[in-house]
Coordinates of C-alpha atoms in Angstrom, one line a residue:
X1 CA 14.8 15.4 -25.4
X2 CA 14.5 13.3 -21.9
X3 CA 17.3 11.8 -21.0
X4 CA 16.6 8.1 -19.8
X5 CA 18.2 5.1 -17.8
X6 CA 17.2 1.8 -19.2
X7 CA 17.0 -0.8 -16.4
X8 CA 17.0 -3.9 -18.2
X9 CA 16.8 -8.3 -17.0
X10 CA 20.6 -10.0 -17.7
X11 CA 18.2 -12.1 -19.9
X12 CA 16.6 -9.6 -21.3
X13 CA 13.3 -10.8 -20.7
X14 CA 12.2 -7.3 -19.1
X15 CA 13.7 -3.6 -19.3
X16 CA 12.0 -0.6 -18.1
X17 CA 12.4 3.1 -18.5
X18 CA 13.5 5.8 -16.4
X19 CA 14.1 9.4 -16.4
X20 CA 16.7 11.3 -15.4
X21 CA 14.3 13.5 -13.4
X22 CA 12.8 10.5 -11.7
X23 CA 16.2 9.1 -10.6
X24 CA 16.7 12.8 -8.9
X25 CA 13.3 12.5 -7.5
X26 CA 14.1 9.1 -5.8
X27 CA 17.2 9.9 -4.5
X28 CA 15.8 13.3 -2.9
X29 CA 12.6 11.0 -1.3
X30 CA 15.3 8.6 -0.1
X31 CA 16.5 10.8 1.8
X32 CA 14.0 12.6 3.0
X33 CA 12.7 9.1 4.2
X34 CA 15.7 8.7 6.4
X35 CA 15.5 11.8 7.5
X36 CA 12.2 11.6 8.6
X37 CA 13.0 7.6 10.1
X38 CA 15.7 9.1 12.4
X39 CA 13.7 11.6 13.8
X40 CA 11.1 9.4 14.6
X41 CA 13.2 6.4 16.4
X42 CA 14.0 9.4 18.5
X43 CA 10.1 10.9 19.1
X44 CA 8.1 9.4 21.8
X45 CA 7.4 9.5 25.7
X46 CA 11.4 9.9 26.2
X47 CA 13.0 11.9 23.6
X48 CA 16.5 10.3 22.4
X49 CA 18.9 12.6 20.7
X50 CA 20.4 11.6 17.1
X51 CA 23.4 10.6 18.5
X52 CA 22.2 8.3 21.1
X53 CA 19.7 6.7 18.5
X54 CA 22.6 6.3 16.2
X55 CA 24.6 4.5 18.8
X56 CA 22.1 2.2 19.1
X57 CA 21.4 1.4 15.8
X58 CA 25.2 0.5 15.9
X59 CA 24.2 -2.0 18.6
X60 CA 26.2 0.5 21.3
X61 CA 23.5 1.9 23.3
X62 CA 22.2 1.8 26.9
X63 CA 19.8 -1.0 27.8
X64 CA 17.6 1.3 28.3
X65 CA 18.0 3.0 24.4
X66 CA 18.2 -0.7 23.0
X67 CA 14.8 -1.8 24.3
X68 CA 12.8 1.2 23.6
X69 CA 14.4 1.6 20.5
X70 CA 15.7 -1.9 19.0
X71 CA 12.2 -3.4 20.9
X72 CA 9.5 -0.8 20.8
X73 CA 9.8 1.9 18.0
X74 CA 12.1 0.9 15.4
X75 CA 9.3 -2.7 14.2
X76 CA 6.7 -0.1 14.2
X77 CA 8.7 2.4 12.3
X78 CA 9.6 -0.1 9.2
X79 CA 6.3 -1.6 9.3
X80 CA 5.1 1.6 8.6
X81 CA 7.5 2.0 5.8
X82 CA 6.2 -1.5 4.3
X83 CA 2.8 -0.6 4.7
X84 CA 2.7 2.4 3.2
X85 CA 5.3 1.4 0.0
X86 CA 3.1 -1.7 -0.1
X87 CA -0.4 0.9 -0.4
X88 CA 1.7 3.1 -2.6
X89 CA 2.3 0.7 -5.2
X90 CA -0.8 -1.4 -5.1
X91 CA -2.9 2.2 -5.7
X92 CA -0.2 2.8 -8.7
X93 CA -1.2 -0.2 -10.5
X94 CA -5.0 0.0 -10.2
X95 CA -4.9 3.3 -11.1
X96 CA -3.1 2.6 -14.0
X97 CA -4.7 -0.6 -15.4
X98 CA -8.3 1.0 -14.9
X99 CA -7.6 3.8 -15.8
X100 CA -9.1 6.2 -13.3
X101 CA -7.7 8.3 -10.6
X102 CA -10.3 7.5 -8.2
X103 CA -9.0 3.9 -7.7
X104 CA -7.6 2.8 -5.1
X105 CA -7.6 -1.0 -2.8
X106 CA -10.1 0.3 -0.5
X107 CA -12.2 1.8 -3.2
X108 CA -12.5 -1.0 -5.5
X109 CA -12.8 -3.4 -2.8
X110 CA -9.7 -5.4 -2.2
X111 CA -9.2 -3.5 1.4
X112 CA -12.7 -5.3 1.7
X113 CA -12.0 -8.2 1.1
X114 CA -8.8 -8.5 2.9
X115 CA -10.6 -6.7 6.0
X116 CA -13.3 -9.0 6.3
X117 CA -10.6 -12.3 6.2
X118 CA -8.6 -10.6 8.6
X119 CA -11.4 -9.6 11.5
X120 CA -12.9 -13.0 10.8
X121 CA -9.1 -14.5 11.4
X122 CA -8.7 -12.5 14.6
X123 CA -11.9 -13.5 15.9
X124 CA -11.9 -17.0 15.3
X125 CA -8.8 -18.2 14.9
X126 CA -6.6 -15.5 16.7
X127 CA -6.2 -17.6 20.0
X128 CA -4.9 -20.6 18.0
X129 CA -3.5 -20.0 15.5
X130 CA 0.0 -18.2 15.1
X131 CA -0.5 -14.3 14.1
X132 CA 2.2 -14.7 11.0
X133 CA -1.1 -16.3 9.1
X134 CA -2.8 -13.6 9.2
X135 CA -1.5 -12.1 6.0
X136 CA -2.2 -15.2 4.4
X137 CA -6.3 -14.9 4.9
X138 CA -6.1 -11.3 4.3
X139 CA -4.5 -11.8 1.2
X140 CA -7.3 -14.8 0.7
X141 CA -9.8 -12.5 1.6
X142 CA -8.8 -10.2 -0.8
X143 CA -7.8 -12.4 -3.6
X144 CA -11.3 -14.2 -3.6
X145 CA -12.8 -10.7 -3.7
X146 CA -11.2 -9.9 -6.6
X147 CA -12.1 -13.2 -8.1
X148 CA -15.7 -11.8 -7.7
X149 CA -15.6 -8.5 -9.3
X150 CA -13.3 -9.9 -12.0
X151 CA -16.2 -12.5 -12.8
X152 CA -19.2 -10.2 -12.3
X153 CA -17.0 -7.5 -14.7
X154 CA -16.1 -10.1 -17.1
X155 CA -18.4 -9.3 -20.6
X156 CA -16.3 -10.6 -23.6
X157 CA -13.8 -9.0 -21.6
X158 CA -12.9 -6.9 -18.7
X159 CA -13.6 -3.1 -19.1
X160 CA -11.9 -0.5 -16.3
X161 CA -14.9 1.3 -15.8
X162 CA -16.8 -2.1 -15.3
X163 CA -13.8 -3.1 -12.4
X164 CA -14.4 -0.1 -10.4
X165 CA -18.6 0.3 -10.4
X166 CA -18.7 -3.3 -9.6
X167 CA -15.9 -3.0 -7.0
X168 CA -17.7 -0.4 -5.5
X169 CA -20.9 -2.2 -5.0
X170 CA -18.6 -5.3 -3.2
X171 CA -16.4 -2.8 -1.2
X172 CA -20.1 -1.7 0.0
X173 CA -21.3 -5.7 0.9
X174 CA -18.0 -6.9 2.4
X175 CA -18.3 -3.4 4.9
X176 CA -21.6 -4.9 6.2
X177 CA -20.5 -8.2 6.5
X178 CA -17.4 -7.1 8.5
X179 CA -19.3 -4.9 11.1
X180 CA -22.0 -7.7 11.2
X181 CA -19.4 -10.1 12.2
X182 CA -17.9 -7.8 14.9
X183 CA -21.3 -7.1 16.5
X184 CA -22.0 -10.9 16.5
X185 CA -18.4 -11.1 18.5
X186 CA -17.6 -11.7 21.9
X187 CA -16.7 -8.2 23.5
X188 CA -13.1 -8.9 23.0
X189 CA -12.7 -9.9 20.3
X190 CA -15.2 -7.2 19.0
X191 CA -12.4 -4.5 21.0
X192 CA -9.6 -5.5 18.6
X193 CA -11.3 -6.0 15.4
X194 CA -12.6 -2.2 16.2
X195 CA -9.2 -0.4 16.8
X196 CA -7.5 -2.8 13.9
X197 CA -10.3 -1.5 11.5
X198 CA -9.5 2.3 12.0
X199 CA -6.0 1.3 11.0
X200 CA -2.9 1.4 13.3
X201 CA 0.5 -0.6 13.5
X202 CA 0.3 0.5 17.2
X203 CA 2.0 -2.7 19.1
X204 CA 4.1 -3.6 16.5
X205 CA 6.8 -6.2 16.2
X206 CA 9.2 -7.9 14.6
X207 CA 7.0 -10.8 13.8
X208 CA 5.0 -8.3 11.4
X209 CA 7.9 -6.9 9.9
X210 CA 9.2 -10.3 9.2
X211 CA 5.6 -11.7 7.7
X212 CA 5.2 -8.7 5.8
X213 CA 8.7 -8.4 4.3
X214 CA 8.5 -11.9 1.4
X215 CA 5.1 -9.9 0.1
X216 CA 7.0 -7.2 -0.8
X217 CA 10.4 -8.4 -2.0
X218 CA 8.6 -10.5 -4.2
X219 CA 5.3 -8.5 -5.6
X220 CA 7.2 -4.8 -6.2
X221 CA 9.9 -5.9 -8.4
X222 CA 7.0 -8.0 -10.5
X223 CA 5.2 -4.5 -10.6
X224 CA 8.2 -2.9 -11.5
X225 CA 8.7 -5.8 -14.1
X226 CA 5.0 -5.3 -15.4
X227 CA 5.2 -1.3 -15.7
X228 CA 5.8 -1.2 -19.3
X229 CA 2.3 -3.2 -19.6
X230 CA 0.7 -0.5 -17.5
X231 CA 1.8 2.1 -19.9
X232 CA 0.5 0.3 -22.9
X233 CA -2.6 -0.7 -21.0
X234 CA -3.0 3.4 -20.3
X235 CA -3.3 3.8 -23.9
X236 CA -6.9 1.8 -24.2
X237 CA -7.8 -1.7 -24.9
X238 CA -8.2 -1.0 -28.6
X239 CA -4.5 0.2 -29.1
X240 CA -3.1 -2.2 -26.9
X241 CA -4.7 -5.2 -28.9
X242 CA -3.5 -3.8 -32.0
X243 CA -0.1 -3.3 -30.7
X244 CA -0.7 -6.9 -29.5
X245 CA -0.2 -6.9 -26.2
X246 CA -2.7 -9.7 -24.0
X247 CA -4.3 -7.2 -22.8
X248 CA -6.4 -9.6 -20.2
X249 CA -3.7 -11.7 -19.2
X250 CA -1.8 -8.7 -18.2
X251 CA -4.8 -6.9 -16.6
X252 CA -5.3 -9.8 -14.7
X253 CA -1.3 -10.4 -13.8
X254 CA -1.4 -6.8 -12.3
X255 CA -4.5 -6.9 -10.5
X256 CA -3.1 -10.3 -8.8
X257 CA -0.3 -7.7 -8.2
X258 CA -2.2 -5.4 -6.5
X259 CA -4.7 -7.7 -4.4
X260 CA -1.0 -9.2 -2.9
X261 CA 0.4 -5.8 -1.5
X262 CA -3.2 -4.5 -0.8
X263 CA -4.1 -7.8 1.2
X264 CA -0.5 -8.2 3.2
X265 CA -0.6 -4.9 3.7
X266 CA -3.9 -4.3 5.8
X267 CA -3.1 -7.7 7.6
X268 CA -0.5 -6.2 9.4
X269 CA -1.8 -2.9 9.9
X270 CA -5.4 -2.5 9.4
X271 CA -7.9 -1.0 7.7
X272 CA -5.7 2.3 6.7
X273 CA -7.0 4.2 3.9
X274 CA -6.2 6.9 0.8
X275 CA -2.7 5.8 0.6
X276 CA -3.2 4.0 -2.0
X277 CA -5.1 7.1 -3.3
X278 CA -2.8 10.1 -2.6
X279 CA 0.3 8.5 -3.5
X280 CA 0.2 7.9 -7.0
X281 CA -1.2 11.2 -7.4
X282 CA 1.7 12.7 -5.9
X283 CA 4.3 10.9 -7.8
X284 CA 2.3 11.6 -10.9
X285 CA 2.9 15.1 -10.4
X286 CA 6.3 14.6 -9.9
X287 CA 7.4 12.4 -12.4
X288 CA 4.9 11.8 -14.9
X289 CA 2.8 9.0 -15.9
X290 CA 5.3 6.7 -17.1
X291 CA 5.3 3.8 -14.7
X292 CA 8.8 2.2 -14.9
X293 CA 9.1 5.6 -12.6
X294 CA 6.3 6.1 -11.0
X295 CA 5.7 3.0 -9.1
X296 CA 8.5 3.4 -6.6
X297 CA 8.3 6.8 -6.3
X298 CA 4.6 6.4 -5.4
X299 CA 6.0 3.1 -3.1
X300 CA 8.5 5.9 -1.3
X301 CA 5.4 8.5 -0.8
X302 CA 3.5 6.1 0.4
X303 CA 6.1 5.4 3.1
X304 CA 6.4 8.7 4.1
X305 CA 2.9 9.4 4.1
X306 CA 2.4 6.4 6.9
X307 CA 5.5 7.2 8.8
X308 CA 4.0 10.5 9.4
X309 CA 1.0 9.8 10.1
X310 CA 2.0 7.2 12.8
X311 CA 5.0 9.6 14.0
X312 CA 2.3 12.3 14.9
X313 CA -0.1 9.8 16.0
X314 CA 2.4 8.8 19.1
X315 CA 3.5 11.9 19.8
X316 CA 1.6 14.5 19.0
X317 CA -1.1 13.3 22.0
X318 CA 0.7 11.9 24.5
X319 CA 0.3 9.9 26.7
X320 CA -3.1 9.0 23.8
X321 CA -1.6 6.8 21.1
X322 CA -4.2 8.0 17.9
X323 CA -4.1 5.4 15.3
X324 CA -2.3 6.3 11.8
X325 CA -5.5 5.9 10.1
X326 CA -7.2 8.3 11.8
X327 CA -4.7 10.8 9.5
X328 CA -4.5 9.2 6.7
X329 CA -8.7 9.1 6.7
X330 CA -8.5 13.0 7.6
X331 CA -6.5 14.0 4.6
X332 CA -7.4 11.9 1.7
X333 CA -11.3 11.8 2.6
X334 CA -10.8 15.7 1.3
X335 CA -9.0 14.9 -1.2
X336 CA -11.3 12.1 -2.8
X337 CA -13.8 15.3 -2.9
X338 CA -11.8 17.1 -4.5
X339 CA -11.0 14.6 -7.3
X340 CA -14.9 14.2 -7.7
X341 CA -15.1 17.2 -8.0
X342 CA -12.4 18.0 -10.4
X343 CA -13.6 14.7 -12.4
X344 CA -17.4 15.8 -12.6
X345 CA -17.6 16.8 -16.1
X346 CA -15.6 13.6 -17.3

């Protein structure tokens, strides 16, 4: 029999379920997270040793350490953590209240939506308006997105397989309107909507971390909250009815979930995408489909998928700084095939 930890509200309003294995699994990508974060505050064009970037973690470092470290690397280095816990999850949920392991934000069409808010922010509005909004119309972007391909789904109902054709089709529409807008920008503005598309955190500060941050302290515990209606929502509409759960209130609950990491997520870093692919897979195969345990182990992948990604992507090809995206694209574009392909017959 599994042994299991019950997390549970002081209330009692909410209680979720975790296995031993999965608290092992957490602790071991926890630290393998750190691990990995320490290294790379100590990659780039001048190397810093563990002690040194220790020290100046401390606040006891040269000058010199404190403002390539404390002012350069170390924003882009959590925002990557954020970003890619924020993909992580969001993939976790849609995955699990469609009901397909082909979803994902930028499949369905919430990356869409949140894209074309965000180039349309940063080319009309970027010169006057303060940057900390722009997770605000990205989430916009993709909330009203969503609003679309809820309605255009909706028959008596919302079906999963209804969600992801029809997000398909609007991930497809809100592609050409984006690239539409940025060849009817001026040059610069057309420049940075470009390099924010392909996906990067490069330039980061602490202004991002700091917008970002809220979305997240706020939407993962909800999802972690809403797991246990995941897992009934896994079992089909028909069994969740009877067991009477509201099965569309919930559905809808989550996805409002998922469109808030999604869109805050690509605000602040672009257009990267698979994340919210890969990752659930991953911690699918290492903890099961329960989601009390799979959502932050997905949320911790997801981190260390992006922190990768952008650690090679600045080092790897100095003095070229190669956006994360360009990675992430690389490796889940292959493995999307390869989950066609292993899906073909279903």
């Amino acid at each position: 029999m599994k042994r299991l930890v019950v997390f549970r509200s002081k209330t009692g309003h909410f209680s979720f379920l975790v296995q031993k294995k999965t608290m092992i699994v957490l602790s071991v990508l926890t630290l393998l997270l750190l691990f990995v974060l320490m290294m790379s505050i100590g990659l780039g064009n001048k190397g810093t040793s563990l002690a040194d970037v220790y020290k100046t973690i401390l606040g006891q470092g040269t000058a010199v350490n404190l403002l390539i470290i404390g002012t350069l690397r170390l924003p882009r280095i959590i925002l990557a953590v954020l970003v890619g816990a924020a993909l992580g999850v969001s993939g976790s949920i849609l995955q699990g209240i469609i009901r397909n392991p082909l979803a994902s934000p930028d499949i369905v069409g919430i990356t869409g939506g949140a894209t074309f808010a965000a180039v349309a922010f940063i080319t009309y509005f970027a010169g006057t308006v303060s940057i900390q909004w722009l997770p605000v119309a990205a989430f916009l972007g993709a909330g009203l997105v969503s609003i679309v391909i809820y309605l255009l789904a909706w028959n008596k109902g919302v079906t999963p397989t209804r969600l992801v054709l029809i997000g398909i089709g609007i991930s497809a529409v809100t592609s050409s309107l984006t690239m539409l807008m940025i060849v009817l920008s001026p040059i610069k503005a057309a420049g940075q909507a470009y390099i924010w598309l392909t996906g990067s955190i490069y330039g980061a500060s602490w202004d991002n971390v700091y917008a970002l941050l809220p979305w997240l302290i706020i939407f993962i515990p909800l999802a972690l909250i809403y797991s246990r209606h995941i897992n009934v929502q896994e079992l089909g509409d028909d069994i969740a009815m009877v067991l009477g759960a509201p099965v569309q209130h919930h559905r809808l609950m989550l996805l409002f979930i998922s469109v808030a990491l999604a869109g805050s997520a690509v605000a602040v870093a672009g257009a990267i995408g698979f994340i919210g692919l890969i990752a659930p897979h991953i911690a699918r195969k290492l903890v099961g489909a329960s989601f009390g345990g799979l959502i932050p182990v997905a949320a911790l992948i997801g981190s260390l998928m992006l922190l990768i990604a952008d650690t090679f992507g600045r080092t790897a090809f100095l003095p070229l700084d190669i956006p994360a995206g360009v990675f992430t694209a690389g490796v889940g574009a292959p493995f999307f095939i390869y989950l066609l392909y292993r899906n073909r017959n279903k």
